[in-house]
Structures are given as C-alpha cells and as structure tokens.
Short mmCIF file of C-alpha atoms in Angstrom, two decimals:
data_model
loop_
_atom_site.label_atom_id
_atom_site.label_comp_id
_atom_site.label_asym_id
_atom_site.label_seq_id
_atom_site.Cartn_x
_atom_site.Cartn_y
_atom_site.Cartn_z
CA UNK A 1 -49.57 -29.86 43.47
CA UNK A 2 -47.65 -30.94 40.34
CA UNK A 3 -45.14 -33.25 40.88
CA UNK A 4 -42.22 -31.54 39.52
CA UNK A 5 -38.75 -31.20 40.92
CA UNK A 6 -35.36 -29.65 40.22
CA UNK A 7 -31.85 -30.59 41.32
CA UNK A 8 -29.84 -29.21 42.32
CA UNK A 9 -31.98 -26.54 43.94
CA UNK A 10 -28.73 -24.14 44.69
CA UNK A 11 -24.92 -24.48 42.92
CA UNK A 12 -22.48 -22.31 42.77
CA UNK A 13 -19.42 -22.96 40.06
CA UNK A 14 -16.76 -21.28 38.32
CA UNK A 15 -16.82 -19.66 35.28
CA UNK A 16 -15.67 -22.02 32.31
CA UNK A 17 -17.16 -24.96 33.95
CA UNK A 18 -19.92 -27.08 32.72
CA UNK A 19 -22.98 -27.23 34.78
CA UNK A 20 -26.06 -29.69 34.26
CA UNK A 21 -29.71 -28.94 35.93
CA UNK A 22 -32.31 -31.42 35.90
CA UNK A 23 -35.78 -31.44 35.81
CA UNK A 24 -38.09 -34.16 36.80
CA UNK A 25 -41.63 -34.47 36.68
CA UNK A 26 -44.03 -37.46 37.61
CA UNK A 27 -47.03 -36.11 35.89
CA UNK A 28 -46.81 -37.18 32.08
CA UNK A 29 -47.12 -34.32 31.03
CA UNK A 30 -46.01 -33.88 27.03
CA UNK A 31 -44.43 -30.40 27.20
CA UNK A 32 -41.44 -29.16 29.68
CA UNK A 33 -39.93 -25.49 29.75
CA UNK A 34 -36.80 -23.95 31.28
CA UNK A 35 -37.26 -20.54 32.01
CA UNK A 36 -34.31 -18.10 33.98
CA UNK A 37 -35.94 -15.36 36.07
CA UNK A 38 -33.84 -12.33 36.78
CA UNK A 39 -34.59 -8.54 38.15
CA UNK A 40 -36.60 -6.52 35.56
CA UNK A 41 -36.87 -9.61 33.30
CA UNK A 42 -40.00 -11.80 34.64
CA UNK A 43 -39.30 -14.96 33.25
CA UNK A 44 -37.79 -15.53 30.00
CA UNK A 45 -38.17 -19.06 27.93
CA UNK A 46 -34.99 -21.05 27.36
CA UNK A 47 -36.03 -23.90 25.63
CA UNK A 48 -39.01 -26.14 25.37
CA UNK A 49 -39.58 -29.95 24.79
CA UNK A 50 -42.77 -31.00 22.92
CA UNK A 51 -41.74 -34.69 23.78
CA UNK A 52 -39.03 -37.20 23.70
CA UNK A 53 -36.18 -35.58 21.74
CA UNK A 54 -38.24 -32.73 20.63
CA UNK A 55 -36.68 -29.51 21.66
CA UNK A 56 -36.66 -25.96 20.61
CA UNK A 57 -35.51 -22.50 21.25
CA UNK A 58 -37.01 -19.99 23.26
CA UNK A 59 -36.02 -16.03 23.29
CA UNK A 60 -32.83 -16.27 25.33
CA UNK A 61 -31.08 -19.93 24.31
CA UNK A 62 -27.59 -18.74 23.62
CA UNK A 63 -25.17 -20.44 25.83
CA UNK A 64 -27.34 -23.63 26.84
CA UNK A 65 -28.51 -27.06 25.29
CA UNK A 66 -31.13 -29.34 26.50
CA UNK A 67 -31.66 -32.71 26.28
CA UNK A 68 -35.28 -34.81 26.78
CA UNK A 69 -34.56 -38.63 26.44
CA UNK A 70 -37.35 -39.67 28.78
CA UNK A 71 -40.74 -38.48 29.45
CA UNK A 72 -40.17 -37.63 32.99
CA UNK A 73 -37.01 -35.50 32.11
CA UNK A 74 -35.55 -32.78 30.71
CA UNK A 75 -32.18 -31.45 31.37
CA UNK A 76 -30.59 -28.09 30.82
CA UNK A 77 -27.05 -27.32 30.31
CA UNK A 78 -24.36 -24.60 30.09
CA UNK A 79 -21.70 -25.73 28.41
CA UNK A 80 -19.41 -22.97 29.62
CA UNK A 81 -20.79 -21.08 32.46
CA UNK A 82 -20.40 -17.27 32.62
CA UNK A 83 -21.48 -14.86 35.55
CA UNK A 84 -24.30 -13.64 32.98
CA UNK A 85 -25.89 -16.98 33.29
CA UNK A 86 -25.88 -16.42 37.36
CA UNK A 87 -29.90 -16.40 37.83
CA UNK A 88 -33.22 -18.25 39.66
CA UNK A 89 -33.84 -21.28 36.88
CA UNK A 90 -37.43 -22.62 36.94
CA UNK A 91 -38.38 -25.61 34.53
CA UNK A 92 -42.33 -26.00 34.13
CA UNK A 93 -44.63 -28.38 32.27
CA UNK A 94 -48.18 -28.50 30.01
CA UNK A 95 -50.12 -31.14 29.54
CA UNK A 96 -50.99 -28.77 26.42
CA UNK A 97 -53.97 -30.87 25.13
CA UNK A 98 -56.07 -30.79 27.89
CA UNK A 99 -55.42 -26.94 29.06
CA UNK A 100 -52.33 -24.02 28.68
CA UNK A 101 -51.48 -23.30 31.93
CA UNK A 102 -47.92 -24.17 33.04
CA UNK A 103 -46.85 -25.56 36.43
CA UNK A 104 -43.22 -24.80 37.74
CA UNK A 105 -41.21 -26.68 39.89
CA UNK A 106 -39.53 -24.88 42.95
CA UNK A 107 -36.24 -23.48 40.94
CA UNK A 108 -32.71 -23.54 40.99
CA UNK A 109 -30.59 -20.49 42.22
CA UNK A 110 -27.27 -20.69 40.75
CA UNK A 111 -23.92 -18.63 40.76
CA UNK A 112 -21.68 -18.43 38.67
CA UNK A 113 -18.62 -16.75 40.14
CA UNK B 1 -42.63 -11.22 19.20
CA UNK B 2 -45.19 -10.62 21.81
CA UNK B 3 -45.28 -7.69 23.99
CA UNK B 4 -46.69 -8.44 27.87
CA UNK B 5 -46.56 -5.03 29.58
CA UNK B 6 -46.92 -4.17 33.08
CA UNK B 7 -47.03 -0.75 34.16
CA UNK B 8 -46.64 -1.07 38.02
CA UNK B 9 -43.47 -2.21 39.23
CA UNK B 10 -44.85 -1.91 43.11
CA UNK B 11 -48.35 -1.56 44.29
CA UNK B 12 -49.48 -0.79 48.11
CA UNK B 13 -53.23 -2.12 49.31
CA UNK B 14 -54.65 -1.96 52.75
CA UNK B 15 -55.54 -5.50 54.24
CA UNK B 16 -59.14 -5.89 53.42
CA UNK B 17 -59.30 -3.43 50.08
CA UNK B 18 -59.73 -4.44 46.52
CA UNK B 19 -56.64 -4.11 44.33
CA UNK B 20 -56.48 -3.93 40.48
CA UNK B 21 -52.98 -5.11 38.27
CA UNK B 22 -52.33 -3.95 34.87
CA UNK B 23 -52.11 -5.89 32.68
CA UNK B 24 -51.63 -5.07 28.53
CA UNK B 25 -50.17 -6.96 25.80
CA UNK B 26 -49.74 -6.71 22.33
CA UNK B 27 -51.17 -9.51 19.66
CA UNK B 28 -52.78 -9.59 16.51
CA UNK B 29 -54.11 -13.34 17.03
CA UNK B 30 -58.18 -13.55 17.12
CA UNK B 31 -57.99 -16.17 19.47
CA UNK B 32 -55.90 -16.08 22.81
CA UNK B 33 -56.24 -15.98 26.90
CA UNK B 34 -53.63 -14.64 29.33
CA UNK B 35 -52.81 -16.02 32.70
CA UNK B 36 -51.99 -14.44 35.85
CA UNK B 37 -48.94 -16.39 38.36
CA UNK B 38 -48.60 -15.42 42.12
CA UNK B 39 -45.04 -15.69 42.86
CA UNK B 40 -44.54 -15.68 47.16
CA UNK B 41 -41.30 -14.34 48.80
CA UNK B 42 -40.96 -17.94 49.06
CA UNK B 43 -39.88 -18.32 44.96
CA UNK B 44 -42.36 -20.66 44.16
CA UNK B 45 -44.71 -19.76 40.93
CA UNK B 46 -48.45 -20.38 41.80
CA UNK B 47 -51.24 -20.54 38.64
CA UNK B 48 -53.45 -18.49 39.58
CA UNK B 49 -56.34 -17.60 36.76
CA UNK B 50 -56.48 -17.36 32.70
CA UNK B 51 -59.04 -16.51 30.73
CA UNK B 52 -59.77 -16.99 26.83
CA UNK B 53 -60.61 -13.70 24.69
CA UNK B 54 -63.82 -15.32 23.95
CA UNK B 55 -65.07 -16.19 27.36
CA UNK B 56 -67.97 -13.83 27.32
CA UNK B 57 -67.60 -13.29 31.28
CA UNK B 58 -64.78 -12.48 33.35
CA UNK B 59 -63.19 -15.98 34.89
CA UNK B 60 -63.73 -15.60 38.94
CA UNK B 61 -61.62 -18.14 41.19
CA UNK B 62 -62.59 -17.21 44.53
CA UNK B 63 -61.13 -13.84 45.80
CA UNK B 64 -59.55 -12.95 42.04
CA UNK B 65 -61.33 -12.09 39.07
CA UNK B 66 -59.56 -11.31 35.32
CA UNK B 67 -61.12 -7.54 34.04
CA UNK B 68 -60.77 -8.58 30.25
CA UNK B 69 -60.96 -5.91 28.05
CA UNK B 70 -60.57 -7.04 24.65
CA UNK B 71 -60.63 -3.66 22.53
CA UNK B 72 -57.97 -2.08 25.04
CA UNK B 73 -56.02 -5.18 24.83
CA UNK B 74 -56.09 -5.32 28.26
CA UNK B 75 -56.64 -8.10 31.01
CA UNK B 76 -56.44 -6.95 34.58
CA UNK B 77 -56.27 -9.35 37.72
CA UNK B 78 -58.21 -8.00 40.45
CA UNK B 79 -58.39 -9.24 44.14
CA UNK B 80 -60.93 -8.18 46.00
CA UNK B 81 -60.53 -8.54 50.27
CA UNK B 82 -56.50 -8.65 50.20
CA UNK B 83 -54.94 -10.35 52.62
CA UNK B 84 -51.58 -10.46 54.27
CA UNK B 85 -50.62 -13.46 52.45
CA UNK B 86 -51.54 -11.80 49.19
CA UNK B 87 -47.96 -9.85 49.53
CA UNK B 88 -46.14 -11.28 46.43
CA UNK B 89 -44.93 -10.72 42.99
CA UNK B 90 -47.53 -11.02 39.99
CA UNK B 91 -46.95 -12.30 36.69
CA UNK B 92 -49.08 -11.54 33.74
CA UNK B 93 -48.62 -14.03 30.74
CA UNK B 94 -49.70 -14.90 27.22
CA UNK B 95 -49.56 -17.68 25.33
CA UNK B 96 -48.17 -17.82 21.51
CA UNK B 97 -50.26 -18.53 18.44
CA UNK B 98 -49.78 -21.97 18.61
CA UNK B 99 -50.65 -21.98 22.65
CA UNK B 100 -47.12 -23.77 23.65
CA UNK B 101 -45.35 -20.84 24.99
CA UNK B 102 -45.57 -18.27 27.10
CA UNK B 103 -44.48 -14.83 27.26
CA UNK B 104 -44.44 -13.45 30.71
CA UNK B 105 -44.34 -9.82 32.09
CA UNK B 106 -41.91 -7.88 34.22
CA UNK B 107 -44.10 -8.50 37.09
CA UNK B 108 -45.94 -6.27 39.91
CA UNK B 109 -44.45 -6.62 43.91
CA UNK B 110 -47.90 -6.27 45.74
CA UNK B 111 -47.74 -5.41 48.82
CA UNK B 112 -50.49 -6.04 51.57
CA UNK B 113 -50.68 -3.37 54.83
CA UNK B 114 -52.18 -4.29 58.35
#
C-alpha cells in the first residue's frame, strides 16, 4: 500500500472558521491531489501540486488554498468554511513519470455546521 | 473539459456471474487510457486497472478485464466470478492531455447477491 495519510480523518467546525487538512505521504512521489467526493459527484479535483510550491487549480477550487513546502506534504485549506464545503476529502499522489495511476489516502469526513 | 459518463447508478450480479460497467467518455486526444477505482463501503479508493488506447489487447488483472472500445469511445470494466466482496462503488476515470489529472465519473454501486 502507498504510504499516504490524512489528518484529521473526521472534524466538524463552524461555519466562518478556518480549517486546515493535511496530507502526508512517505513515498516521494512528485505529484499530490485533493479531491472532495460528494453524492452524484464522484470525485472532483481541488487542486494539484506538481512539486515543491507548484500548485494549481482543479474544476472546483473556489473557497480553498493549498500549500506544498515539502515533498512529503501538501495541505489544503478553507479559509472560511461554509456547510457547502461539508464533504469526504481524499488527497492522492503520482509518481507521474513512471505510470498515471493515482493512490489515495483513507479521507477526511468533515462538517461544517 | 472532459466528459466521464456512467450510465448505471446501481447494478445487481449474482455471486459467481460475470458483470459488465459502462463506461464512456468524451476526448478528442489520440493518445489516452482510462482507469477503473473500487471504492469499498469502507471509503477507501482501491486502483484497480487502466489501459492505454493503444494497447492492442484488453489489460486483464486477475478476475477484471477493461472491454476497450476505441471507436465507441467506450472502456468497460468487466469482472468475471463476482464475489461478495466485490459489493462496492466503481469509478471510471481519465486522464487529461497532459496525463496529470484525472477526471472521474459519477460512479456505479455494485452490488453482489448470495
């Protein structure tokens, strides 16, 4: 198995508040995804890091930033949490080079109430 | 952007039966594969088989096979033998041009019968 993980793995917070999820992965891998996963959606990209400090948008980014200062992590954040951003968050990686398949860590259920 | 499309929300398969998943997408690269992801009651997303457009045979890992049918834009999981523990969401997905994305399906809830 790929050695990713994500933490927390379940929060619940208020709406207006800031909330950080973290992604670590112990595989060197040069690319790292956040995807949300909600009911009729599938999985929809975030944001993606091709490496240290190299970031970009996927199809639903509005409300969150990410940050990638070190190989082994990437962070996602919602500045300002709103109950539309209540959802199963799943951060994967590529090793890109060597084959496109993406491996996910376990997710992160969180509530915004 | 990329259409993934896939047209059975729920499937039902006797224990022991072959089952087929739709699978269809919409691209005008020349060059491409999709994937297929397992995702258990459990939550946890499980690689299970991909396939470039110009693999001239269907990729086979064990009990599931991709049915890749370029001209219908079309790539198919199918697992033959189900099992019990083969109860679980499926994900179609395809990667962009440049191979560093993926666009995922809605997904297909299989579900195995005793």
């Amino acid at each position: 198995d790929a050695g990713i993980t994500q933490s927390p793995r379940h929060k619940v917070t208020e709406t207006g508040t800031p909330v950080t999820l973290r992604c670590h992965q112990t595989e060197n891998h040069r690319y790292m995804y956040w995807y949300r996963q909600d009911p009729g959606h599938g999985l929809r990209l975030i944001h993606y890091s091709y490496g240290v400090k190299d970031t970009d948008k996927g199809e639903v980014s509005d409300g969150y930033s990410v940050s990638r200062s070190k190989t082994e992590d990437f962070l996602l954040t919602l500045e300002s949490a709103t109950s539309s951003q209540t959802s199963v968050y799943f951060c994967a990686i590529s090793a890109y080079t060597s084959g496109l398949e993406q491996y996910f860590g376990p997710g992160t259920r969180l509530t915004v109430t | 952007a990329q259409k993934i499309t896939q047209t059975q929300p729920g499937m039902f398969v006797q224990e022991k039966e072959a089952v087929t998943l739709d699978c269809t997408y919409d691209t005008s690269d020349q060059s491409y594969g999709l994937f297929w992801y397992k995702q258990p009651s459990s939550g946890e997303m499980i690689f299970l088989i991909y396939q470039g457009s110009y693999d001239e045979q269907n990729a086979t890992e064990g009990r599931y096979s991709l049915n890749f049918q370029k001209a219908r834009k079309s790539a198919n999981l199918v697992i033959s033998a189900s099992q019990l523990g083969d109860s679980a969401m499926y994900f179609c997905a395809k990667p962009s041009t440049s191979g560093s994305r993926l666009t995922f399906g809605e997904g297909t809830q299989l579900t195995v019968n005793p």
